[in-house]
mmCIF file of C-alpha atoms in Angstrom:
data_model
loop_
_atom_site.group_PDB
_atom_site.id
_atom_site.type_symbol
_atom_site.label_atom_id
_atom_site.label_comp_id
_atom_site.label_asym_id
_atom_site.label_seq_id
_atom_site.Cartn_x
_atom_site.Cartn_y
_atom_site.Cartn_z
ATOM 1 C CA MET A 1 41.327 51.647 -53.168
ATOM 2 C CA SER A 2 40.067 52.838 -49.890
ATOM 3 C CA ALA A 3 39.250 50.571 -46.833
ATOM 4 C CA GLY A 4 36.260 48.318 -47.432
ATOM 5 C CA LYS A 5 33.363 47.201 -45.308
ATOM 6 C CA VAL A 6 33.035 43.854 -43.736
ATOM 7 C CA THR A 7 29.965 42.264 -42.089
ATOM 8 C CA ALA A 8 29.204 39.091 -40.264
ATOM 9 C CA ALA A 9 28.134 37.613 -43.613
ATOM 10 C CA THR A 10 31.345 38.406 -45.427
ATOM 11 C CA PHE A 11 33.741 38.130 -42.460
ATOM 12 C CA ASP A 12 34.768 34.450 -43.137
ATOM 13 C CA GLU A 13 35.408 35.087 -46.834
ATOM 14 C CA ILE A 14 36.996 38.545 -46.502
ATOM 15 C CA VAL A 15 38.999 38.089 -43.374
ATOM 16 C CA LEU A 16 39.410 34.579 -42.152
ATOM 17 C CA LYS A 17 40.094 32.908 -45.565
ATOM 18 C CA SER A 18 42.201 35.774 -47.093
ATOM 19 C CA SER A 19 45.547 34.709 -48.407
ATOM 20 C CA LYS A 20 46.979 38.263 -47.514
ATOM 21 C CA PRO A 21 47.083 39.676 -43.934
ATOM 22 C CA VAL A 22 43.793 41.529 -43.230
ATOM 23 C CA LEU A 23 43.439 44.522 -40.873
ATOM 24 C CA VAL A 24 39.969 44.777 -39.437
ATOM 25 C CA ASP A 25 38.974 48.272 -38.013
ATOM 26 C CA PHE A 26 36.413 48.014 -35.246
ATOM 27 C CA TRP A 27 34.557 51.329 -35.145
ATOM 28 C CA ALA A 28 31.228 53.072 -34.471
ATOM 29 C CA GLU A 29 29.606 56.276 -35.651
ATOM 30 C CA TRP A 30 29.563 57.808 -32.175
ATOM 31 C CA CYS A 31 33.236 57.261 -31.636
ATOM 32 C CA GLY A 32 35.197 60.415 -32.380
ATOM 33 C CA PRO A 33 38.724 58.869 -32.506
ATOM 34 C CA CYS A 34 37.360 56.002 -34.743
ATOM 35 C CA ARG A 35 36.271 58.696 -37.260
ATOM 36 C CA ALA A 36 39.522 60.405 -37.039
ATOM 37 C CA VAL A 37 41.500 57.355 -37.809
ATOM 38 C CA GLY A 38 39.190 56.236 -40.719
ATOM 39 C CA PRO A 39 40.735 58.427 -43.423
ATOM 40 C CA ILE A 40 44.207 57.469 -42.123
ATOM 41 C CA LEU A 41 43.335 53.771 -42.814
ATOM 42 C CA ASP A 42 41.955 54.810 -46.182
ATOM 43 C CA ASP A 43 45.298 56.335 -47.026
ATOM 44 C CA ILE A 44 47.201 53.247 -45.773
ATOM 45 C CA ALA A 45 44.787 50.992 -47.911
ATOM 46 C CA ASN A 46 45.643 53.164 -50.937
ATOM 47 C CA GLU A 47 49.381 52.917 -50.483
ATOM 48 C CA TYR A 48 49.691 49.249 -49.255
ATOM 49 C CA GLY A 49 46.720 47.562 -50.654
ATOM 50 C CA ASP A 50 48.775 45.001 -52.462
ATOM 51 C CA LYS A 51 50.445 43.756 -49.120
ATOM 52 C CA ILE A 52 47.476 44.088 -46.675
ATOM 53 C CA THR A 53 43.662 44.275 -46.992
ATOM 54 C CA ILE A 54 42.106 46.880 -44.850
ATOM 55 C CA VAL A 55 38.322 46.632 -43.937
ATOM 56 C CA LYS A 56 36.077 48.311 -41.320
ATOM 57 C CA LEU A 57 33.522 46.572 -39.055
ATOM 58 C CA ASN A 58 30.846 48.653 -37.524
ATOM 59 C CA THR A 59 30.447 47.326 -33.817
ATOM 60 C CA ASP A 60 27.024 48.707 -33.495
ATOM 61 C CA GLU A 61 25.694 46.723 -36.523
ATOM 62 C CA GLU A 62 27.897 43.653 -35.999
ATOM 63 C CA SER A 63 27.992 43.382 -32.163
ATOM 64 C CA ALA A 64 28.206 39.618 -32.199
ATOM 65 C CA ILE A 65 31.579 39.754 -33.952
ATOM 66 C CA ALA A 66 32.799 42.630 -31.691
ATOM 67 C CA ILE A 67 31.871 40.416 -28.657
ATOM 68 C CA LYS A 68 33.589 37.396 -30.166
ATOM 69 C CA TYR A 69 36.846 39.212 -30.511
ATOM 70 C CA GLY A 70 36.679 40.779 -27.166
ATOM 71 C CA VAL A 71 36.292 44.555 -28.145
ATOM 72 C CA THR A 72 36.084 46.639 -25.032
ATOM 73 C CA SER A 73 37.403 49.880 -26.446
ATOM 74 C CA ILE A 74 37.372 51.348 -29.812
ATOM 75 C CA PRO A 75 38.945 52.004 -32.278
ATOM 76 C CA MET A 76 40.529 48.556 -32.145
ATOM 77 C CA LEU A 77 42.478 47.179 -35.050
ATOM 78 C CA ASN A 78 43.032 43.420 -35.385
ATOM 79 C CA VAL A 79 45.553 42.018 -37.862
ATOM 80 C CA TYR A 80 44.447 38.499 -39.155
ATOM 81 C CA VAL A 81 46.916 36.180 -40.718
ATOM 82 C CA ASN A 82 45.392 32.701 -41.848
ATOM 83 C CA GLY A 83 42.276 33.382 -39.860
ATOM 84 C CA GLU A 84 44.074 34.082 -36.516
ATOM 85 C CA VAL A 85 44.546 37.520 -34.732
ATOM 86 C CA VAL A 86 48.266 38.101 -34.798
ATOM 87 C CA LYS A 87 48.190 41.758 -33.644
ATOM 88 C CA THR A 88 45.818 44.066 -31.957
ATOM 89 C CA ILE A 89 46.196 47.723 -31.946
ATOM 90 C CA ILE A 90 43.962 49.758 -29.517
ATOM 91 C CA GLY A 91 43.208 53.428 -29.677
ATOM 92 C CA ALA A 92 43.657 56.113 -32.314
ATOM 93 C CA LYS A 93 47.158 56.684 -33.559
ATOM 94 C CA PRO A 94 48.681 59.054 -36.087
ATOM 95 C CA LYS A 95 49.720 57.599 -39.408
ATOM 96 C CA PRO A 96 53.500 57.320 -38.700
ATOM 97 C CA ALA A 97 52.814 55.233 -35.591
ATOM 98 C CA LEU A 98 50.278 52.848 -37.313
ATOM 99 C CA LEU A 99 52.689 52.305 -40.091
ATOM 100 C CA LYS A 100 55.398 51.356 -37.476
ATOM 101 C CA ASP A 101 52.885 48.995 -35.925
ATOM 102 C CA LEU A 102 52.167 47.416 -39.251
ATOM 103 C CA GLU A 103 55.867 47.076 -40.179
ATOM 104 C CA GLY A 104 55.911 43.300 -40.398
ATOM 105 C CA PHE A 105 52.899 43.263 -42.791
ATOM 106 C CA ILE A 106 53.600 45.990 -45.291
ATOM 107 C CA MET B 1 57.711 81.285 -47.008
ATOM 108 C CA ILE B 2 57.739 82.435 -43.447
ATOM 109 C CA ARG B 3 54.358 82.669 -41.944
ATOM 110 C CA ASP B 4 53.160 85.198 -39.331
ATOM 111 C CA LEU B 5 51.699 82.888 -37.006
ATOM 112 C CA VAL B 6 51.278 79.045 -36.328
ATOM 113 C CA ILE B 7 48.880 77.699 -33.764
ATOM 114 C CA VAL B 8 49.494 74.257 -32.344
ATOM 115 C CA GLY B 9 46.536 72.478 -30.812
ATOM 116 C CA SER B 10 42.864 72.603 -31.523
ATOM 117 C CA GLY B 11 40.637 72.605 -28.436
ATOM 118 C CA PRO B 12 38.558 75.749 -27.337
ATOM 119 C CA ALA B 13 41.992 77.706 -26.673
ATOM 120 C CA GLY B 14 43.385 76.943 -30.122
ATOM 121 C CA TYR B 15 40.211 77.619 -32.191
ATOM 122 C CA THR B 16 39.580 80.914 -30.260
ATOM 123 C CA ALA B 17 43.061 81.983 -30.903
ATOM 124 C CA ALA B 18 42.469 81.118 -34.555
ATOM 125 C CA ILE B 19 39.319 83.210 -34.825
ATOM 126 C CA TYR B 20 40.925 86.228 -33.404
ATOM 127 C CA ALA B 21 44.230 85.863 -35.280
ATOM 128 C CA ALA B 22 42.388 85.303 -38.523
ATOM 129 C CA ARG B 23 40.196 88.322 -38.048
ATOM 130 C CA ALA B 24 43.355 90.353 -37.307
ATOM 131 C CA GLN B 25 44.616 89.123 -40.629
ATOM 132 C CA LEU B 26 47.555 87.255 -39.275
ATOM 133 C CA ASN B 27 46.841 84.394 -41.815
ATOM 134 C CA PRO B 28 47.217 81.765 -39.067
ATOM 135 C CA LEU B 29 48.157 78.095 -39.919
ATOM 136 C CA MET B 30 46.744 75.662 -37.368
ATOM 137 C CA TYR B 31 47.873 72.041 -36.616
ATOM 138 C CA GLU B 32 44.799 70.459 -35.267
ATOM 139 C CA GLY B 33 46.293 67.011 -34.433
ATOM 140 C CA SER B 34 45.787 63.924 -36.632
ATOM 141 C CA VAL B 35 43.605 61.955 -34.117
ATOM 142 C CA THR B 36 43.128 64.540 -31.423
ATOM 143 C CA ALA B 37 41.504 67.362 -33.398
ATOM 144 C CA GLY B 38 39.029 69.203 -31.228
ATOM 145 C CA GLY B 39 40.692 68.419 -27.894
ATOM 146 C CA ALA B 40 39.148 67.142 -24.668
ATOM 147 C CA LEU B 41 35.561 68.108 -25.461
ATOM 148 C CA MET B 42 35.372 65.600 -28.307
ATOM 149 C CA ASN B 43 35.213 62.928 -25.602
ATOM 150 C CA THR B 44 32.284 64.471 -23.649
ATOM 151 C CA THR B 45 28.659 64.377 -24.188
ATOM 152 C CA GLU B 46 26.521 67.327 -22.969
ATOM 153 C CA VAL B 47 28.332 70.538 -21.885
ATOM 154 C CA GLU B 48 25.932 72.306 -19.663
ATOM 155 C CA ASN B 49 28.075 75.189 -18.395
ATOM 156 C CA PHE B 50 29.543 76.819 -21.437
ATOM 157 C CA PRO B 51 27.868 80.295 -21.383
ATOM 158 C CA GLY B 52 25.486 81.090 -24.266
ATOM 159 C CA PHE B 53 23.950 77.627 -24.553
ATOM 160 C CA VAL B 54 20.832 77.680 -22.552
ATOM 161 C CA ASP B 55 20.025 73.951 -23.118
ATOM 162 C CA GLY B 56 23.594 72.915 -23.294
ATOM 163 C CA VAL B 57 25.556 71.714 -26.213
ATOM 164 C CA MET B 58 27.313 68.499 -27.183
ATOM 165 C CA GLY B 59 31.146 68.721 -26.855
ATOM 166 C CA PRO B 60 31.840 67.577 -30.488
ATOM 167 C CA ASP B 61 29.170 69.920 -31.797
ATOM 168 C CA LEU B 62 30.486 72.973 -29.897
ATOM 169 C CA MET B 63 34.037 72.012 -31.249
ATOM 170 C CA ASP B 64 32.633 71.618 -34.915
ATOM 171 C CA SER B 65 31.201 75.118 -34.594
ATOM 172 C CA MET B 66 34.411 76.747 -33.289
ATOM 173 C CA ARG B 67 36.307 74.929 -36.128
ATOM 174 C CA LYS B 68 33.873 76.200 -38.712
ATOM 175 C CA GLN B 69 34.187 79.695 -37.254
ATOM 176 C CA ALA B 70 38.023 79.567 -37.381
ATOM 177 C CA LYS B 71 37.818 78.448 -41.001
ATOM 178 C CA ARG B 72 35.172 81.095 -41.866
ATOM 179 C CA PHE B 73 37.760 83.881 -41.243
ATOM 180 C CA GLY B 74 40.550 82.271 -43.156
ATOM 181 C CA THR B 75 42.516 79.988 -40.735
ATOM 182 C CA GLU B 76 44.399 77.293 -42.705
ATOM 183 C CA LEU B 77 43.774 73.926 -40.902
ATOM 184 C CA ILE B 78 46.076 70.986 -41.086
ATOM 185 C CA THR B 79 44.834 67.735 -39.510
ATOM 186 C CA ASP B 80 48.262 66.532 -38.585
ATOM 187 C CA ASP B 81 50.631 66.644 -35.542
ATOM 188 C CA VAL B 82 53.634 68.729 -34.837
ATOM 189 C CA VAL B 83 56.379 66.340 -33.975
ATOM 190 C CA GLU B 84 59.190 68.746 -33.488
ATOM 191 C CA MET B 85 59.589 72.441 -32.742
ATOM 192 C CA ASP B 86 62.553 74.820 -32.468
ATOM 193 C CA LEU B 87 60.978 77.926 -30.894
ATOM 194 C CA THR B 88 64.249 79.522 -29.621
ATOM 195 C CA GLY B 89 65.116 81.690 -32.735
ATOM 196 C CA ASP B 90 63.499 84.702 -34.204
ATOM 197 C CA ILE B 91 62.103 82.437 -36.753
ATOM 198 C CA LYS B 92 60.375 79.464 -35.325
ATOM 199 C CA ILE B 93 60.700 76.044 -37.141
ATOM 200 C CA LEU B 94 57.987 73.332 -36.803
ATOM 201 C CA LYS B 95 57.920 69.860 -38.231
ATOM 202 C CA ASP B 96 54.747 67.886 -38.770
ATOM 203 C CA GLY B 97 53.934 64.135 -38.762
ATOM 204 C CA SER B 98 54.040 64.000 -42.570
ATOM 205 C CA GLY B 99 57.622 65.370 -42.675
ATOM 206 C CA ASN B 100 56.810 68.907 -43.790
ATOM 207 C CA THR B 101 58.546 71.950 -42.221
ATOM 208 C CA VAL B 102 56.970 75.352 -41.557
ATOM 209 C CA GLN B 103 58.655 78.526 -40.427
ATOM 210 C CA ALA B 104 56.849 81.310 -38.547
ATOM 211 C CA LYS B 105 57.552 84.485 -36.755
ATOM 212 C CA ALA B 106 55.113 83.658 -33.862
ATOM 213 C CA VAL B 107 53.605 80.444 -32.330
ATOM 214 C CA ILE B 108 50.699 79.928 -30.012
ATOM 215 C CA LEU B 109 50.915 76.657 -28.034
ATOM 216 C CA ALA B 110 47.479 75.304 -27.245
ATOM 217 C CA THR B 111 48.207 71.626 -26.908
ATOM 218 C CA GLY B 112 46.133 70.958 -23.769
ATOM 219 C CA SER B 113 46.397 68.030 -21.599
ATOM 220 C CA ALA B 114 46.253 64.200 -21.654
ATOM 221 C CA TYR B 115 44.692 61.819 -19.184
ATOM 222 C CA ARG B 116 46.664 61.096 -15.950
ATOM 223 C CA GLU B 117 47.215 57.484 -15.242
ATOM 224 C CA ILE B 118 47.333 55.904 -11.823
ATOM 225 C CA GLY B 119 50.877 54.642 -12.641
ATOM 226 C CA LEU B 120 50.331 50.805 -12.104
ATOM 227 C CA GLU B 121 52.032 48.440 -14.545
ATOM 228 C CA ASN B 122 48.859 46.428 -14.990
ATOM 229 C CA GLU B 123 46.891 49.485 -15.628
ATOM 230 C CA LYS B 124 49.094 50.107 -18.682
ATOM 231 C CA ARG B 125 49.039 46.425 -19.713
ATOM 232 C CA LEU B 126 45.293 46.141 -19.576
ATOM 233 C CA SER B 127 44.642 49.472 -21.355
ATOM 234 C CA GLY B 128 41.868 48.933 -23.883
ATOM 235 C CA ARG B 129 41.244 45.488 -22.246
ATOM 236 C CA GLY B 130 39.019 46.774 -19.536
ATOM 237 C CA VAL B 131 41.070 49.734 -18.404
ATOM 238 C CA SER B 132 39.968 53.017 -19.979
ATOM 239 C CA TRP B 133 40.175 56.775 -19.473
ATOM 240 C CA CYS B 134 37.174 57.802 -21.454
ATOM 241 C CA ALA B 135 33.757 56.750 -20.425
ATOM 242 C CA THR B 136 32.001 58.066 -23.525
ATOM 243 C CA CYS B 137 34.396 56.271 -25.750
ATOM 244 C CA ASP B 138 34.302 52.736 -24.152
ATOM 245 C CA GLY B 139 31.289 52.739 -21.788
ATOM 246 C CA PHE B 140 29.134 51.011 -24.406
ATOM 247 C CA PHE B 141 31.141 47.731 -24.015
ATOM 248 C CA PHE B 142 30.462 47.386 -20.481
ATOM 249 C CA ARG B 143 26.677 46.718 -20.556
ATOM 250 C CA ASP B 144 25.204 44.994 -17.532
ATOM 251 C CA GLN B 145 28.690 44.758 -15.866
ATOM 252 C CA THR B 146 30.125 45.859 -12.546
ATOM 253 C CA ILE B 147 32.751 48.501 -13.104
ATOM 254 C CA ALA B 148 34.858 50.822 -11.229
ATOM 255 C CA VAL B 149 35.672 54.594 -11.745
ATOM 256 C CA VAL B 150 38.619 56.076 -9.868
ATOM 257 C CA GLY B 151 38.609 59.853 -9.050
ATOM 258 C CA GLY B 152 36.729 62.485 -7.092
ATOM 259 C CA GLY B 153 36.482 65.504 -9.337
ATOM 260 C CA ASP B 154 33.952 66.502 -11.953
ATOM 261 C CA SER B 155 35.393 64.195 -14.582
ATOM 262 C CA ALA B 156 35.169 61.215 -12.329
ATOM 263 C CA VAL B 157 31.617 61.928 -11.322
ATOM 264 C CA GLU B 158 30.418 62.732 -14.811
ATOM 265 C CA GLU B 159 31.942 59.468 -16.080
ATOM 266 C CA ALA B 160 30.553 57.447 -13.261
ATOM 267 C CA THR B 161 27.003 58.978 -13.999
ATOM 268 C CA PHE B 162 27.351 58.458 -17.734
ATOM 269 C CA LEU B 163 28.343 54.893 -17.284
ATOM 270 C CA THR B 164 25.202 53.938 -15.373
ATOM 271 C CA LYS B 165 23.490 54.052 -18.655
ATOM 272 C CA PHE B 166 25.346 50.908 -19.523
ATOM 273 C CA ALA B 167 26.809 49.226 -16.367
ATOM 274 C CA SER B 168 24.544 47.367 -13.905
ATOM 275 C CA LYS B 169 26.686 48.861 -11.120
ATOM 276 C CA VAL B 170 29.277 51.593 -10.956
ATOM 277 C CA VAL B 171 31.603 51.754 -7.878
ATOM 278 C CA LEU B 172 33.287 55.222 -7.534
ATOM 279 C CA ILE B 173 36.526 54.845 -5.798
ATOM 280 C CA HIS B 174 37.979 58.041 -4.240
ATOM 281 C CA ARG B 175 40.954 58.449 -1.823
ATOM 282 C CA ARG B 176 39.256 61.100 0.200
ATOM 283 C CA ASP B 177 36.080 61.194 2.144
ATOM 284 C CA THR B 178 34.347 63.948 0.184
ATOM 285 C CA LEU B 179 34.161 64.681 -3.606
ATOM 286 C CA ARG B 180 35.976 67.577 -5.149
ATOM 287 C CA ALA B 181 33.334 67.687 -7.856
ATOM 288 C CA SER B 182 30.862 70.684 -8.110
ATOM 289 C CA LYS B 183 27.888 70.338 -5.867
ATOM 290 C CA ILE B 184 25.399 69.603 -8.561
ATOM 291 C CA MET B 185 27.384 66.824 -10.111
ATOM 292 C CA ALA B 186 28.308 65.288 -6.718
ATOM 293 C CA GLU B 187 24.575 65.327 -5.696
ATOM 294 C CA ARG B 188 23.491 63.471 -8.935
ATOM 295 C CA ALA B 189 25.970 60.802 -8.353
ATOM 296 C CA LEU B 190 25.331 60.400 -4.676
ATOM 297 C CA ASN B 191 21.597 60.071 -5.499
ATOM 298 C CA ASN B 192 22.046 57.600 -8.245
ATOM 299 C CA PRO B 193 21.070 54.131 -7.102
ATOM 300 C CA LYS B 194 23.487 52.459 -9.473
ATOM 301 C CA ILE B 195 26.500 54.276 -7.993
ATOM 302 C CA GLU B 196 28.156 53.049 -4.884
ATOM 303 C CA MET B 197 30.809 55.177 -3.274
ATOM 304 C CA LEU B 198 34.031 53.738 -1.731
ATOM 305 C CA TRP B 199 35.600 56.522 0.326
ATOM 306 C CA ASN B 200 39.254 56.761 1.572
ATOM 307 C CA THR B 201 40.243 53.962 -0.922
ATOM 308 C CA GLU B 202 42.977 53.706 -3.523
ATOM 309 C CA VAL B 203 43.546 51.170 -6.309
ATOM 310 C CA THR B 204 46.859 49.464 -5.739
ATOM 311 C CA ASP B 205 46.689 46.869 -8.547
ATOM 312 C CA VAL B 206 44.571 45.931 -11.554
ATOM 313 C CA LEU B 207 43.978 42.181 -11.708
ATOM 314 C CA GLY B 208 43.290 39.976 -14.708
ATOM 315 C CA VAL B 209 45.282 38.055 -17.284
ATOM 316 C CA ASP B 210 43.900 39.077 -20.748
ATOM 317 C CA LYS B 211 41.393 41.535 -19.389
ATOM 318 C CA VAL B 212 40.309 43.305 -16.234
ATOM 319 C CA GLU B 213 38.875 40.738 -13.767
ATOM 320 C CA GLY B 214 39.275 42.765 -10.516
ATOM 321 C CA LEU B 215 41.063 45.377 -8.507
ATOM 322 C CA GLN B 216 43.256 45.286 -5.465
ATOM 323 C CA LEU B 217 42.150 48.119 -3.167
ATOM 324 C CA ARG B 218 43.616 49.709 -0.045
ATOM 325 C CA ASN B 219 41.705 51.624 2.502
ATOM 326 C CA LEU B 220 43.697 54.776 3.322
ATOM 327 C CA VAL B 221 42.366 55.164 6.860
ATOM 328 C CA THR B 222 42.574 51.489 8.152
ATOM 329 C CA GLY B 223 45.427 50.327 5.782
ATOM 330 C CA GLU B 224 43.336 47.317 4.966
ATOM 331 C CA VAL B 225 43.899 45.600 1.566
ATOM 332 C CA SER B 226 41.155 43.843 -0.191
ATOM 333 C CA LYS B 227 40.185 42.585 -3.642
ATOM 334 C CA ARG B 228 36.984 43.055 -5.552
ATOM 335 C CA ASP B 229 35.649 41.804 -8.825
ATOM 336 C CA PHE B 230 35.286 44.337 -11.680
ATOM 337 C CA THR B 231 35.290 43.809 -15.459
ATOM 338 C CA GLY B 232 36.051 47.548 -16.204
ATOM 339 C CA LEU B 233 38.189 50.211 -14.705
ATOM 340 C CA PHE B 234 37.715 53.925 -15.847
ATOM 341 C CA VAL B 235 40.439 56.212 -14.612
ATOM 342 C CA ALA B 236 39.367 59.911 -13.998
ATOM 343 C CA ILE B 237 42.011 61.242 -11.744
ATOM 344 C CA GLY B 238 42.899 64.401 -13.652
ATOM 345 C CA HIS B 239 45.222 65.481 -16.465
ATOM 346 C CA ILE B 240 48.747 66.246 -17.337
ATOM 347 C CA PRO B 241 49.896 69.013 -19.563
ATOM 348 C CA ARG B 242 51.051 68.005 -23.168
ATOM 349 C CA SER B 243 54.407 69.896 -22.929
ATOM 350 C CA GLU B 244 56.592 66.997 -24.002
ATOM 351 C CA LEU B 245 57.868 68.697 -27.109
ATOM 352 C CA LEU B 246 58.810 71.969 -25.218
ATOM 353 C CA LEU B 247 61.263 70.546 -22.659
ATOM 354 C CA SER B 248 64.506 72.553 -22.612
ATOM 355 C CA GLN B 249 63.068 75.387 -24.725
ATOM 356 C CA VAL B 250 59.976 76.751 -22.980
ATOM 357 C CA THR B 251 59.939 77.387 -19.183
ATOM 358 C CA LEU B 252 57.669 74.907 -17.585
ATOM 359 C CA ASN B 253 56.721 74.721 -13.858
ATOM 360 C CA SER B 254 57.385 71.708 -11.667
ATOM 361 C CA GLU B 255 54.214 69.811 -12.919
ATOM 362 C CA GLY B 256 55.129 70.396 -16.654
ATOM 363 C CA TYR B 257 52.673 73.278 -17.121
ATOM 364 C CA VAL B 258 53.897 76.190 -19.298
ATOM 365 C CA SER B 259 54.825 79.253 -17.318
ATOM 366 C CA VAL B 260 53.430 82.651 -18.650
ATOM 367 C CA GLU B 261 54.131 86.195 -17.587
ATOM 368 C CA GLY B 262 51.457 87.414 -15.149
ATOM 369 C CA GLN B 263 48.100 87.517 -16.628
ATOM 370 C CA SER B 264 49.469 87.459 -20.241
ATOM 371 C CA THR B 265 50.146 84.382 -22.472
ATOM 372 C CA ARG B 266 53.791 85.276 -23.024
ATOM 373 C CA THR B 267 56.269 82.529 -22.360
ATOM 374 C CA ASN B 268 59.976 82.981 -21.715
ATOM 375 C CA LEU B 269 60.594 82.995 -25.496
ATOM 376 C CA ASN B 270 59.920 86.017 -27.644
ATOM 377 C CA GLY B 271 57.150 85.299 -30.098
ATOM 378 C CA VAL B 272 55.822 82.220 -28.301
ATOM 379 C CA PHE B 273 52.597 82.293 -26.512
ATOM 380 C CA ALA B 274 50.710 79.651 -24.528
ATOM 381 C CA CYS B 275 47.072 79.115 -23.602
ATOM 382 C CA GLY B 276 44.519 76.652 -22.387
ATOM 383 C CA ASP B 277 45.041 73.609 -20.330
ATOM 384 C CA LEU B 278 48.729 73.561 -21.273
ATOM 385 C CA VAL B 279 48.988 76.531 -19.042
ATOM 386 C CA ASP B 280 46.153 76.433 -16.700
ATOM 387 C CA PHE B 281 46.106 74.006 -13.792
ATOM 388 C CA THR B 282 43.595 75.687 -11.703
ATOM 389 C CA TYR B 283 40.478 76.356 -13.626
ATOM 390 C CA ARG B 284 40.654 74.075 -16.731
ATOM 391 C CA GLN B 285 37.371 74.830 -18.136
ATOM 392 C CA ALA B 286 36.359 75.193 -21.789
ATOM 393 C CA ILE B 287 35.465 78.786 -21.363
ATOM 394 C CA THR B 288 38.685 79.686 -19.576
ATOM 395 C CA ALA B 289 40.574 77.974 -22.262
ATOM 396 C CA ALA B 290 38.704 79.977 -24.868
ATOM 397 C CA GLY B 291 39.425 83.099 -22.916
ATOM 398 C CA THR B 292 43.077 82.590 -22.779
ATOM 399 C CA GLY B 293 43.094 81.657 -26.489
ATOM 400 C CA CYS B 294 41.629 84.993 -27.284
ATOM 401 C CA GLN B 295 44.393 86.623 -25.190
ATOM 402 C CA ALA B 296 47.085 84.594 -26.876
ATOM 403 C CA ALA B 297 45.904 85.913 -30.338
ATOM 404 C CA LEU B 298 45.896 89.490 -29.177
ATOM 405 C CA ASP B 299 49.397 89.118 -27.559
ATOM 406 C CA ALA B 300 50.650 87.600 -30.770
ATOM 407 C CA GLU B 301 49.024 90.491 -32.819
ATOM 408 C CA LYS B 302 50.769 92.969 -30.536
ATOM 409 C CA PHE B 303 54.004 91.205 -30.869
ATOM 410 C CA LEU B 304 53.878 91.020 -34.682
ATOM 411 C CA SER B 305 52.871 94.650 -35.245
ATOM 412 C CA HIS B 306 56.233 95.837 -33.649
#
């Protein structure tokens, strides 16, 4: 299971109402580091999918949600627990660093 | 298995070294970096001064071509980071981010440079929350806002000009009274109605609770301190060499750049060569990096044939 996609229409159901922690990856096509971190998140989704759900939100397509969550730099990763942002990771990081950042959730 | 050559880093220096090394049948293994593959040019848009491209070329496209060329001749590419190196012995040992270890007779270091920070605590704290070092990465999110760019070289001027596509106003803050940038770039910026110049000024603090709201400024001539509202700060004051892994092994100069012998790419260690912005603090162009990458491969080839 690689990282899925989330849109404004599905945000509530997939992210805010999830019983598991959800990591939302705010990305865009023109953002190099976002594309670099994509496969890393797919890997993590494959390995830890039972503990945390990982989804990607395209900030070009869903700018209202990006503005709502104050995105000023991508890639930006928000971890949501019970509908609230509990952690924000900004910038592309290598897999070991991301796993460390997500320690409490996986 | 002991490899002939490992290349660490994947900008123009690294890929050029790979192309030459692969064609010399040194079977190079190259660590591109897990999120930094392609180097500094991945974060720029048009490159107008790389020779051979009459109409310019997009940075990421240029790097993609170099990568394909390196692959074409047989370079083995690993999109991972080297996290540890022991370069002191005859056999060099490198460890990557996934925990794998590789041994090689020769290593070419081409890890380039990272963005220099002003060094303010609030700059770090608000990083990604209005503070950025990459206009092409984050400019998009500052539409119709008044933002600041700090610096006076080509990077600063290029970033300021690029940001006028989004921002309603860009204030370029420089501590001197003339720009270091190339004349053509400086002219474009000075003639841009959306760019305001703040000369002889430095940023002494970044203001804001959860995001950038303003900057504290100091005029270096009058000493006057002032505050001004901004919702974004782009820092473009230069680069620092990525030599963190080389301390106490490879000879570095006082700024952290790798020292090489004369015009060669030879470091103090046998079988270890360095090229690109990791070495060059003077020119730092894609074409000069590519040139030294070629030299490094030729130096490595000569070393391995003995």
